[in-house]
Amino acid sequence: MCDIAVNSHSICKYCKDPKKIRTDASQGTLVCTGCGLVLADRCLDDGREWRNFASEGVDSQAPSRERADHTTAFDVFTGGLGTTVLGAGHEAQRLQQLGRMAQNHNAPELTVQQKRDKLVQHHADKARQVASRLNLGEPIVNRCKSLLQELAARGTIPSKAQAAWHCALVHLACSQEGCARTSSELAAANHVACGKTQADLEKIIQKRIKQLCTDLQMETLPSQRYVEDEELMKRCAMRLELSHEVIGPARHVVREAERAGAIKRSQGPFIAAAIMIVAWLLDVPEKPRFEKVAAATKETEASVKDAYKKVYTNLRTWLPPPEEFKPLLKLGLQGMPQV
């Protein structure tokens, strides 16, 4: 029960007799019994209750007569005053939902700019999750935010988006930052979290890339086949511990394969096959094998071998001209691995 908090020095302005002042505990009012004037009402004290709980063994570390005060009932979950309902039962979930509805109802209406900033931050957080699976740093996330702000300014930013959309966003951000990641690499790193196969996710990512480029009104689409993506070749060469001498000729081979229409889908297997062939022709000490180049480019060994057959068959026409590339392998093409 709450205590009554009144001013003991209150005097009726008509009767002027302090002895006639009485407190009505049932109503929480201060009245003059001489004339009936109500000097104060709602005199309930909603502060701490001063009852001694030490004898009952309640919180022996706290002051012996101190008890909770609802005016200081801070909710660590919501950051305000109130009560949070925990639990996984049906009734607990219903109460949690009602609590959220009450909070949303009482929350101030956001401005258009605040809603836009909140949506940008939401998508940026999702992009950060995608980027973290590829060990990409905060500069990529900041670039994603810039793209998101541009989408928001154009009015083309979606309120909701699937993981493939965020993968496409990270792809564009990486391309602009000069550390390109292919749709195949993005799919390999995120397909488990998305609950899809790598091949299916890669197809969806490529569609979302085109959609984003349209929404951003980019003049030229980034190369879907990564012909000019030296970053992928550099990473592959680094993983195979090969010198950068293999990158130029391998890139030339991939471009020629692209022009000939040999690449129907992903360039990854052709990049792996081209690097392997050039490394063998340059007679490097540690010649890469199919399983290693497949792992370096995150492609299947079967797809690399299939690409190797196509490249090997047309190698004489796809290699750079003799003045730019001179094979060092003594046996030439005859000394290459056979599939």
mmCIF file with all atom_site columns, N, CA and C in Angstrom, residues 152-212:
data_model
loop_
_atom_site.group_PDB
_atom_site.id
_atom_site.type_symbol
_atom_site.label_atom_id
_atom_site.label_alt_id
_atom_site.label_comp_id
_atom_site.label_asym_id
_atom_site.label_entity_id
_atom_site.label_seq_id
_atom_site.pdbx_PDB_ins_code
_atom_site.Cartn_x
_atom_site.Cartn_y
_atom_site.Cartn_z
_atom_site.occupancy
_atom_site.B_iso_or_equiv
_atom_site.pdbx_formal_charge
_atom_site.auth_seq_id
_atom_site.auth_comp_id
_atom_site.auth_asym_id
_atom_site.auth_atom_id
_atom_site.pdbx_PDB_model_num
ATOM 1   N N  . ALA A 1 152 ? 18.470 5.262   -52.685 1.00 0.00 ? 152 ALA A N  1
ATOM 2   C CA . ALA A 1 152 ? 17.428 5.936   -51.904 1.00 0.00 ? 152 ALA A CA 1
ATOM 3   C C  . ALA A 1 152 ? 17.079 7.284   -52.518 1.00 0.00 ? 152 ALA A C  1
ATOM 4   N N  . ALA A 1 153 ? 18.083 8.007   -52.987 1.00 0.00 ? 153 ALA A N  1
ATOM 5   C CA . ALA A 1 153 ? 17.829 9.308   -53.613 1.00 0.00 ? 153 ALA A CA 1
ATOM 6   C C  . ALA A 1 153 ? 17.022 9.156   -54.896 1.00 0.00 ? 153 ALA A C  1
ATOM 7   N N  . ARG A 1 154 ? 17.245 8.053   -55.609 1.00 0.00 ? 154 ARG A N  1
ATOM 8   C CA . ARG A 1 154 ? 16.495 7.797   -56.846 1.00 0.00 ? 154 ARG A CA 1
ATOM 9   C C  . ARG A 1 154 ? 15.129 7.182   -56.580 1.00 0.00 ? 154 ARG A C  1
ATOM 10  N N  . GLY A 1 155 ? 14.904 6.771   -55.325 1.00 0.00 ? 155 GLY A N  1
ATOM 11  C CA . GLY A 1 155 ? 13.623 6.152   -54.987 1.00 0.00 ? 155 GLY A CA 1
ATOM 12  C C  . GLY A 1 155 ? 13.499 4.719   -55.435 1.00 0.00 ? 155 GLY A C  1
ATOM 13  N N  . THR A 1 156 ? 14.643 4.048   -55.654 1.00 0.00 ? 156 THR A N  1
ATOM 14  C CA . THR A 1 156 ? 14.613 2.663   -56.146 1.00 0.00 ? 156 THR A CA 1
ATOM 15  C C  . THR A 1 156 ? 15.146 1.670   -55.117 1.00 0.00 ? 156 THR A C  1
ATOM 16  N N  . ILE A 1 157 ? 15.349 2.111   -53.887 1.00 0.00 ? 157 ILE A N  1
ATOM 17  C CA . ILE A 1 157 ? 15.840 1.195   -52.862 1.00 0.00 ? 157 ILE A CA 1
ATOM 18  C C  . ILE A 1 157 ? 14.676 0.355   -52.352 1.00 0.00 ? 157 ILE A C  1
ATOM 19  N N  . PRO A 1 158 ? 14.803 -0.967  -52.317 1.00 0.00 ? 158 PRO A N  1
ATOM 20  C CA . PRO A 1 158 ? 13.680 -1.808  -51.884 1.00 0.00 ? 158 PRO A CA 1
ATOM 21  C C  . PRO A 1 158 ? 13.532 -1.795  -50.363 1.00 0.00 ? 158 PRO A C  1
ATOM 22  N N  . SER A 1 159 ? 12.315 -1.967  -49.898 1.00 0.00 ? 159 SER A N  1
ATOM 23  C CA . SER A 1 159 ? 12.099 -2.047  -48.448 1.00 0.00 ? 159 SER A CA 1
ATOM 24  C C  . SER A 1 159 ? 12.596 -3.380  -47.901 1.00 0.00 ? 159 SER A C  1
ATOM 25  N N  . LYS A 1 160 ? 12.499 -4.425  -48.717 1.00 0.00 ? 160 LYS A N  1
ATOM 26  C CA . LYS A 1 160 ? 13.001 -5.743  -48.335 1.00 0.00 ? 160 LYS A CA 1
ATOM 27  C C  . LYS A 1 160 ? 13.772 -6.321  -49.518 1.00 0.00 ? 160 LYS A C  1
ATOM 28  N N  . ALA A 1 161 ? 14.776 -7.135  -49.197 1.00 0.00 ? 161 ALA A N  1
ATOM 29  C CA . ALA A 1 161 ? 15.573 -7.749  -50.260 1.00 0.00 ? 161 ALA A CA 1
ATOM 30  C C  . ALA A 1 161 ? 16.165 -9.054  -49.754 1.00 0.00 ? 161 ALA A C  1
ATOM 31  N N  . GLN A 1 162 ? 16.334 -9.996  -50.673 1.00 0.00 ? 162 GLN A N  1
ATOM 32  C CA . GLN A 1 162 ? 16.933 -11.279 -50.318 1.00 0.00 ? 162 GLN A CA 1
ATOM 33  C C  . GLN A 1 162 ? 18.452 -11.177 -50.355 1.00 0.00 ? 162 GLN A C  1
ATOM 34  N N  . ALA A 1 163 ? 19.102 -12.236 -49.887 1.00 0.00 ? 163 ALA A N  1
ATOM 35  C CA . ALA A 1 163 ? 20.562 -12.229 -49.770 1.00 0.00 ? 163 ALA A CA 1
ATOM 36  C C  . ALA A 1 163 ? 21.241 -12.047 -51.121 1.00 0.00 ? 163 ALA A C  1
ATOM 37  N N  . ALA A 1 164 ? 20.633 -12.566 -52.196 1.00 0.00 ? 164 ALA A N  1
ATOM 38  C CA . ALA A 1 164 ? 21.238 -12.429 -53.525 1.00 0.00 ? 164 ALA A CA 1
ATOM 39  C C  . ALA A 1 164 ? 21.357 -10.960 -53.916 1.00 0.00 ? 164 ALA A C  1
ATOM 40  N N  . TRP A 1 165 ? 20.400 -10.144 -53.514 1.00 0.00 ? 165 TRP A N  1
ATOM 41  C CA . TRP A 1 165 ? 20.453 -8.705  -53.809 1.00 0.00 ? 165 TRP A CA 1
ATOM 42  C C  . TRP A 1 165 ? 21.620 -8.062  -53.088 1.00 0.00 ? 165 TRP A C  1
ATOM 43  N N  . HIS A 1 166 ? 21.850 -8.453  -51.834 1.00 0.00 ? 166 HIS A N  1
ATOM 44  C CA . HIS A 1 166 ? 22.973 -7.896  -51.075 1.00 0.00 ? 166 HIS A CA 1
ATOM 45  C C  . HIS A 1 166 ? 24.305 -8.399  -51.622 1.00 0.00 ? 166 HIS A C  1
ATOM 46  N N  . CYS A 1 167 ? 24.329 -9.637  -52.125 1.00 0.00 ? 167 CYS A N  1
ATOM 47  C CA . CYS A 1 167 ? 25.549 -10.145 -52.784 1.00 0.00 ? 167 CYS A CA 1
ATOM 48  C C  . CYS A 1 167 ? 25.862 -9.315  -54.026 1.00 0.00 ? 167 CYS A C  1
ATOM 49  N N  . ALA A 1 168 ? 24.827 -8.984  -54.804 1.00 0.00 ? 168 ALA A N  1
ATOM 50  C CA . ALA A 1 168 ? 25.028 -8.159  -55.995 1.00 0.00 ? 168 ALA A CA 1
ATOM 51  C C  . ALA A 1 168 ? 25.522 -6.766  -55.613 1.00 0.00 ? 168 ALA A C  1
ATOM 52  N N  . LEU A 1 169 ? 25.001 -6.243  -54.512 1.00 0.00 ? 169 LEU A N  1
ATOM 53  C CA . LEU A 1 169 ? 25.445 -4.935  -54.032 1.00 0.00 ? 169 LEU A CA 1
ATOM 54  C C  . LEU A 1 169 ? 26.924 -4.961  -53.658 1.00 0.00 ? 169 LEU A C  1
ATOM 55  N N  . VAL A 1 170 ? 27.334 -6.014  -52.959 1.00 0.00 ? 170 VAL A N  1
ATOM 56  C CA . VAL A 1 170 ? 28.748 -6.166  -52.588 1.00 0.00 ? 170 VAL A CA 1
ATOM 57  C C  . VAL A 1 170 ? 29.612 -6.321  -53.840 1.00 0.00 ? 170 VAL A C  1
ATOM 58  N N  . HIS A 1 171 ? 29.104 -7.027  -54.844 1.00 0.00 ? 171 HIS A N  1
ATOM 59  C CA . HIS A 1 171 ? 29.848 -7.192  -56.100 1.00 0.00 ? 171 HIS A CA 1
ATOM 60  C C  . HIS A 1 171 ? 30.140 -5.841  -56.748 1.00 0.00 ? 171 HIS A C  1
ATOM 61  N N  . LEU A 1 172 ? 29.123 -4.973  -56.818 1.00 0.00 ? 172 LEU A N  1
ATOM 62  C CA . LEU A 1 172 ? 29.325 -3.654  -57.418 1.00 0.00 ? 172 LEU A CA 1
ATOM 63  C C  . LEU A 1 172 ? 30.287 -2.815  -56.583 1.00 0.00 ? 172 LEU A C  1
ATOM 64  N N  . ALA A 1 173 ? 30.153 -2.912  -55.263 1.00 0.00 ? 173 ALA A N  1
ATOM 65  C CA . ALA A 1 173 ? 31.043 -2.149  -54.381 1.00 0.00 ? 173 ALA A CA 1
ATOM 66  C C  . ALA A 1 173 ? 32.493 -2.599  -54.550 1.00 0.00 ? 173 ALA A C  1
ATOM 67  N N  . CYS A 1 174 ? 32.701 -3.914  -54.651 1.00 0.00 ? 174 CYS A N  1
ATOM 68  C CA . CYS A 1 174 ? 34.060 -4.437  -54.850 1.00 0.00 ? 174 CYS A CA 1
ATOM 69  C C  . CYS A 1 174 ? 34.627 -3.987  -56.183 1.00 0.00 ? 174 CYS A C  1
ATOM 70  N N  . SER A 1 175 ? 33.807 -3.979  -57.221 1.00 0.00 ? 175 SER A N  1
ATOM 71  C CA . SER A 1 175 ? 34.273 -3.554  -58.537 1.00 0.00 ? 175 SER A CA 1
ATOM 72  C C  . SER A 1 175 ? 34.723 -2.098  -58.502 1.00 0.00 ? 175 SER A C  1
ATOM 73  N N  . GLN A 1 176 ? 33.970 -1.248  -57.800 1.00 0.00 ? 176 GLN A N  1
ATOM 74  C CA . GLN A 1 176 ? 34.320 0.162   -57.724 1.00 0.00 ? 176 GLN A CA 1
ATOM 75  C C  . GLN A 1 176 ? 35.537 0.403   -56.835 1.00 0.00 ? 176 GLN A C  1
ATOM 76  N N  . GLU A 1 177 ? 35.764 -0.479  -55.877 1.00 0.00 ? 177 GLU A N  1
ATOM 77  C CA . GLU A 1 177 ? 36.913 -0.335  -54.980 1.00 0.00 ? 177 GLU A CA 1
ATOM 78  C C  . GLU A 1 177 ? 38.169 -0.999  -55.518 1.00 0.00 ? 177 GLU A C  1
ATOM 79  N N  . GLY A 1 178 ? 38.072 -1.648  -56.685 1.00 0.00 ? 178 GLY A N  1
ATOM 80  C CA . GLY A 1 178 ? 39.240 -2.275  -57.286 1.00 0.00 ? 178 GLY A CA 1
ATOM 81  C C  . GLY A 1 178 ? 39.642 -3.593  -56.658 1.00 0.00 ? 178 GLY A C  1
ATOM 82  N N  . CYS A 1 179 ? 38.719 -4.264  -56.007 1.00 0.00 ? 179 CYS A N  1
ATOM 83  C CA . CYS A 1 179 ? 39.011 -5.593  -55.442 1.00 0.00 ? 179 CYS A CA 1
ATOM 84  C C  . CYS A 1 179 ? 37.854 -6.524  -55.795 1.00 0.00 ? 179 CYS A C  1
ATOM 85  N N  . ALA A 1 180 ? 37.623 -6.671  -57.093 1.00 0.00 ? 180 ALA A N  1
ATOM 86  C CA . ALA A 1 180 ? 36.433 -7.353  -57.596 1.00 0.00 ? 180 ALA A CA 1
ATOM 87  C C  . ALA A 1 180 ? 36.310 -8.778  -57.061 1.00 0.00 ? 180 ALA A C  1
ATOM 88  N N  . ARG A 1 181 ? 35.069 -9.146  -56.790 1.00 0.00 ? 181 ARG A N  1
ATOM 89  C CA . ARG A 1 181 ? 34.719 -10.517 -56.421 1.00 0.00 ? 181 ARG A CA 1
ATOM 90  C C  . ARG A 1 181 ? 33.665 -10.998 -57.404 1.00 0.00 ? 181 ARG A C  1
ATOM 91  N N  . THR A 1 182 ? 33.844 -12.196 -57.912 1.00 0.00 ? 182 THR A N  1
ATOM 92  C CA . THR A 1 182 ? 32.929 -12.731 -58.918 1.00 0.00 ? 182 THR A CA 1
ATOM 93  C C  . THR A 1 182 ? 31.653 -13.231 -58.262 1.00 0.00 ? 182 THR A C  1
ATOM 94  N N  . SER A 1 183 ? 30.634 -13.383 -59.093 1.00 0.00 ? 183 SER A N  1
ATOM 95  C CA . SER A 1 183 ? 29.377 -13.940 -58.585 1.00 0.00 ? 183 SER A CA 1
ATOM 96  C C  . SER A 1 183 ? 29.582 -15.365 -58.098 1.00 0.00 ? 183 SER A C  1
ATOM 97  N N  . SER A 1 184 ? 30.531 -16.071 -58.708 1.00 0.00 ? 184 SER A N  1
ATOM 98  C CA . SER A 1 184 ? 30.830 -17.435 -58.271 1.00 0.00 ? 184 SER A CA 1
ATOM 99  C C  . SER A 1 184 ? 31.425 -17.432 -56.861 1.00 0.00 ? 184 SER A C  1
ATOM 100 N N  . GLU A 1 185 ? 32.328 -16.486 -56.594 1.00 0.00 ? 185 GLU A N  1
ATOM 101 C CA . GLU A 1 185 ? 32.920 -16.400 -55.263 1.00 0.00 ? 185 GLU A CA 1
ATOM 102 C C  . GLU A 1 185 ? 31.881 -15.986 -54.228 1.00 0.00 ? 185 GLU A C  1
ATOM 103 N N  . LEU A 1 186 ? 31.035 -15.051 -54.589 1.00 0.00 ? 186 LEU A N  1
ATOM 104 C CA . LEU A 1 186 ? 29.981 -14.620 -53.670 1.00 0.00 ? 186 LEU A CA 1
ATOM 105 C C  . LEU A 1 186 ? 29.012 -15.755 -53.373 1.00 0.00 ? 186 LEU A C  1
ATOM 106 N N  . ALA A 1 187 ? 28.660 -16.523 -54.414 1.00 0.00 ? 187 ALA A N  1
ATOM 107 C CA . ALA A 1 187 ? 27.742 -17.649 -54.214 1.00 0.00 ? 187 ALA A CA 1
ATOM 108 C C  . ALA A 1 187 ? 28.388 -18.731 -53.360 1.00 0.00 ? 187 ALA A C  1
ATOM 109 N N  . ALA A 1 188 ? 29.673 -18.994 -53.575 1.00 0.00 ? 188 ALA A N  1
ATOM 110 C CA . ALA A 1 188 ? 30.365 -20.031 -52.800 1.00 0.00 ? 188 ALA A CA 1
ATOM 111 C C  . ALA A 1 188 ? 30.420 -19.683 -51.325 1.00 0.00 ? 188 ALA A C  1
ATOM 112 N N  . ALA A 1 189 ? 30.555 -18.396 -51.012 1.00 0.00 ? 189 ALA A N  1
ATOM 113 C CA . ALA A 1 189 ? 30.687 -17.975 -49.620 1.00 0.00 ? 189 ALA A CA 1
ATOM 114 C C  . ALA A 1 189 ? 29.348 -17.826 -48.917 1.00 0.00 ? 189 ALA A C  1
ATOM 115 N N  . ASN A 1 190 ? 28.249 -17.659 -49.677 1.00 0.00 ? 190 ASN A N  1
ATOM 116 C CA . ASN A 1 190 ? 26.968 -17.319 -49.052 1.00 0.00 ? 190 ASN A CA 1
ATOM 117 C C  . ASN A 1 190 ? 25.849 -18.322 -49.304 1.00 0.00 ? 190 ASN A C  1
ATOM 118 N N  . HIS A 1 191 ? 26.082 -19.340 -50.143 1.00 0.00 ? 191 HIS A N  1
ATOM 119 C CA . HIS A 1 191 ? 24.957 -20.224 -50.499 1.00 0.00 ? 191 HIS A CA 1
ATOM 120 C C  . HIS A 1 191 ? 24.453 -21.029 -49.302 1.00 0.00 ? 191 HIS A C  1
ATOM 121 N N  . VAL A 1 192 ? 25.345 -21.371 -48.369 1.00 0.00 ? 192 VAL A N  1
ATOM 122 C CA . VAL A 1 192 ? 24.904 -22.134 -47.188 1.00 0.00 ? 192 VAL A CA 1
ATOM 123 C C  . VAL A 1 192 ? 23.989 -21.274 -46.322 1.00 0.00 ? 192 VAL A C  1
ATOM 124 N N  . ALA A 1 193 ? 24.378 -20.030 -46.101 1.00 0.00 ? 193 ALA A N  1
ATOM 125 C CA . ALA A 1 193 ? 23.564 -19.133 -45.283 1.00 0.00 ? 193 ALA A CA 1
ATOM 126 C C  . ALA A 1 193 ? 22.223 -18.829 -45.953 1.00 0.00 ? 193 ALA A C  1
ATOM 127 N N  . CYS A 1 194 ? 22.205 -18.864 -47.295 1.00 0.00 ? 194 CYS A N  1
ATOM 128 C CA . CYS A 1 194 ? 20.962 -18.580 -48.021 1.00 0.00 ? 194 CYS A CA 1
ATOM 129 C C  . CYS A 1 194 ? 20.082 -19.820 -48.184 1.00 0.00 ? 194 CYS A C  1
ATOM 130 N N  . GLY A 1 195 ? 20.641 -20.989 -47.923 1.00 0.00 ? 195 GLY A N  1
ATOM 131 C CA . GLY A 1 195 ? 19.869 -22.217 -48.095 1.00 0.00 ? 195 GLY A CA 1
ATOM 132 C C  . GLY A 1 195 ? 19.642 -22.585 -49.541 1.00 0.00 ? 195 GLY A C  1
ATOM 133 N N  . LYS A 1 196 ? 20.567 -22.202 -50.430 1.00 0.00 ? 196 LYS A N  1
ATOM 134 C CA . LYS A 1 196 ? 20.455 -22.520 -51.849 1.00 0.00 ? 196 LYS A CA 1
ATOM 135 C C  . LYS A 1 196 ? 21.726 -23.217 -52.321 1.00 0.00 ? 196 LYS A C  1
ATOM 136 N N  . THR A 1 197 ? 21.650 -23.846 -53.491 1.00 0.00 ? 197 THR A N  1
ATOM 137 C CA . THR A 1 197 ? 22.865 -24.403 -54.071 1.00 0.00 ? 197 THR A CA 1
ATOM 138 C C  . THR A 1 197 ? 23.705 -23.268 -54.641 1.00 0.00 ? 197 THR A C  1
ATOM 139 N N  . GLN A 1 198 ? 24.997 -23.527 -54.775 1.00 0.00 ? 198 GLN A N  1
ATOM 140 C CA . GLN A 1 198 ? 25.887 -22.484 -55.273 1.00 0.00 ? 198 GLN A CA 1
ATOM 141 C C  . GLN A 1 198 ? 25.504 -22.053 -56.684 1.00 0.00 ? 198 GLN A C  1
ATOM 142 N N  . ALA A 1 199 ? 25.164 -23.022 -57.524 1.00 0.00 ? 199 ALA A N  1
ATOM 143 C CA . ALA A 1 199 ? 24.817 -22.707 -58.919 1.00 0.00 ? 199 ALA A CA 1
ATOM 144 C C  . ALA A 1 199 ? 23.556 -21.848 -58.994 1.00 0.00 ? 199 ALA A C  1
ATOM 145 N N  . ASP A 1 200 ? 22.537 -22.195 -58.199 1.00 0.00 ? 200 ASP A N  1
ATOM 146 C CA . ASP A 1 200 ? 21.290 -21.422 -58.220 1.00 0.00 ? 200 ASP A CA 1
ATOM 147 C C  . ASP A 1 200 ? 21.505 -20.007 -57.710 1.00 0.00 ? 200 ASP A C  1
ATOM 148 N N  . LEU A 1 201 ? 22.275 -19.884 -56.631 1.00 0.00 ? 201 LEU A N  1
ATOM 149 C CA . LEU A 1 201 ? 22.515 -18.553 -56.069 1.00 0.00 ? 201 LEU A CA 1
ATOM 150 C C  . LEU A 1 201 ? 23.320 -17.696 -57.038 1.00 0.00 ? 201 LEU A C  1
ATOM 151 N N  . GLU A 1 202 ? 24.266 -18.307 -57.747 1.00 0.00 ? 202 GLU A N  1
ATOM 152 C CA . GLU A 1 202 ? 25.080 -17.548 -58.700 1.00 0.00 ? 202 GLU A CA 1
ATOM 153 C C  . GLU A 1 202 ? 24.211 -16.968 -59.821 1.00 0.00 ? 202 GLU A C  1
ATOM 154 N N  . LYS A 1 203 ? 23.246 -17.759 -60.305 1.00 0.00 ? 203 LYS A N  1
ATOM 155 C CA . LYS A 1 203 ? 22.346 -17.268 -61.358 1.00 0.00 ? 203 LYS A CA 1
ATOM 156 C C  . LYS A 1 203 ? 21.519 -16.085 -60.853 1.00 0.00 ? 203 LYS A C  1
ATOM 157 N N  . ILE A 1 204 ? 21.028 -16.196 -59.621 1.00 0.00 ? 204 ILE A N  1
ATOM 158 C CA . ILE A 1 204 ? 20.203 -15.114 -59.073 1.00 0.00 ? 204 ILE A CA 1
ATOM 159 C C  . ILE A 1 204 ? 21.040 -13.856 -58.864 1.00 0.00 ? 204 ILE A C  1
ATOM 160 N N  . ILE A 1 205 ? 22.278 -14.030 -58.396 1.00 0.00 ? 205 ILE A N  1
ATOM 161 C CA . ILE A 1 205 ? 23.160 -12.872 -58.177 1.00 0.00 ? 205 ILE A CA 1
ATOM 162 C C  . ILE A 1 205 ? 23.398 -12.131 -59.479 1.00 0.00 ? 205 ILE A C  1
ATOM 163 N N  . GLN A 1 206 ? 23.636 -12.870 -60.563 1.00 0.00 ? 206 GLN A N  1
ATOM 164 C CA . GLN A 1 206 ? 23.880 -12.232 -61.853 1.00 0.00 ? 206 GLN A CA 1
ATOM 165 C C  . GLN A 1 206 ? 22.659 -11.438 -62.318 1.00 0.00 ? 206 GLN A C  1
ATOM 166 N N  . LYS A 1 207 ? 21.456 -11.937 -62.054 1.00 0.00 ? 207 LYS A N  1
ATOM 167 C CA . LYS A 1 207 ? 20.245 -11.197 -62.397 1.00 0.00 ? 207 LYS A CA 1
ATOM 168 C C  . LYS A 1 207 ? 20.126 -9.936  -61.554 1.00 0.00 ? 207 LYS A C  1
ATOM 169 N N  . ARG A 1 208 ? 20.454 -10.061 -60.279 1.00 0.00 ? 208 ARG A N  1
ATOM 170 C CA . ARG A 1 208 ? 20.351 -8.895  -59.381 1.00 0.00 ? 208 ARG A CA 1
ATOM 171 C C  . ARG A 1 208 ? 21.386 -7.829  -59.738 1.00 0.00 ? 208 ARG A C  1
ATOM 172 N N  . ILE A 1 209 ? 22.550 -8.255  -60.231 1.00 0.00 ? 209 ILE A N  1
ATOM 173 C CA . ILE A 1 209 ? 23.564 -7.289  -60.663 1.00 0.00 ? 209 ILE A CA 1
ATOM 174 C C  . ILE A 1 209 ? 23.015 -6.431  -61.799 1.00 0.00 ? 209 ILE A C  1
ATOM 175 N N  . LYS A 1 210 ? 22.387 -7.065  -62.776 1.00 0.00 ? 210 LYS A N  1
ATOM 176 C CA . LYS A 1 210 ? 21.791 -6.325  -63.893 1.00 0.00 ? 210 LYS A CA 1
ATOM 177 C C  . LYS A 1 210 ? 20.692 -5.394  -63.393 1.00 0.00 ? 210 LYS A C  1
ATOM 178 N N  . GLN A 1 211 ? 19.889 -5.881  -62.432 1.00 0.00 ? 211 GLN A N  1
ATOM 179 C CA . GLN A 1 211 ? 18.803 -5.060  -61.890 1.00 0.00 ? 211 GLN A CA 1
ATOM 180 C C  . GLN A 1 211 ? 19.361 -3.832  -61.173 1.00 0.00 ? 211 GLN A C  1
ATOM 181 N N  . LEU A 1 212 ? 20.413 -4.022  -60.388 1.00 0.00 ? 212 LEU A N  1
ATOM 182 C CA . LEU A 1 212 ? 21.018 -2.905  -59.658 1.00 0.00 ? 212 LEU A CA 1
ATOM 183 C C  . LEU A 1 212 ? 21.626 -1.884  -60.613 1.00 0.00 ? 212 LEU A C  1
#
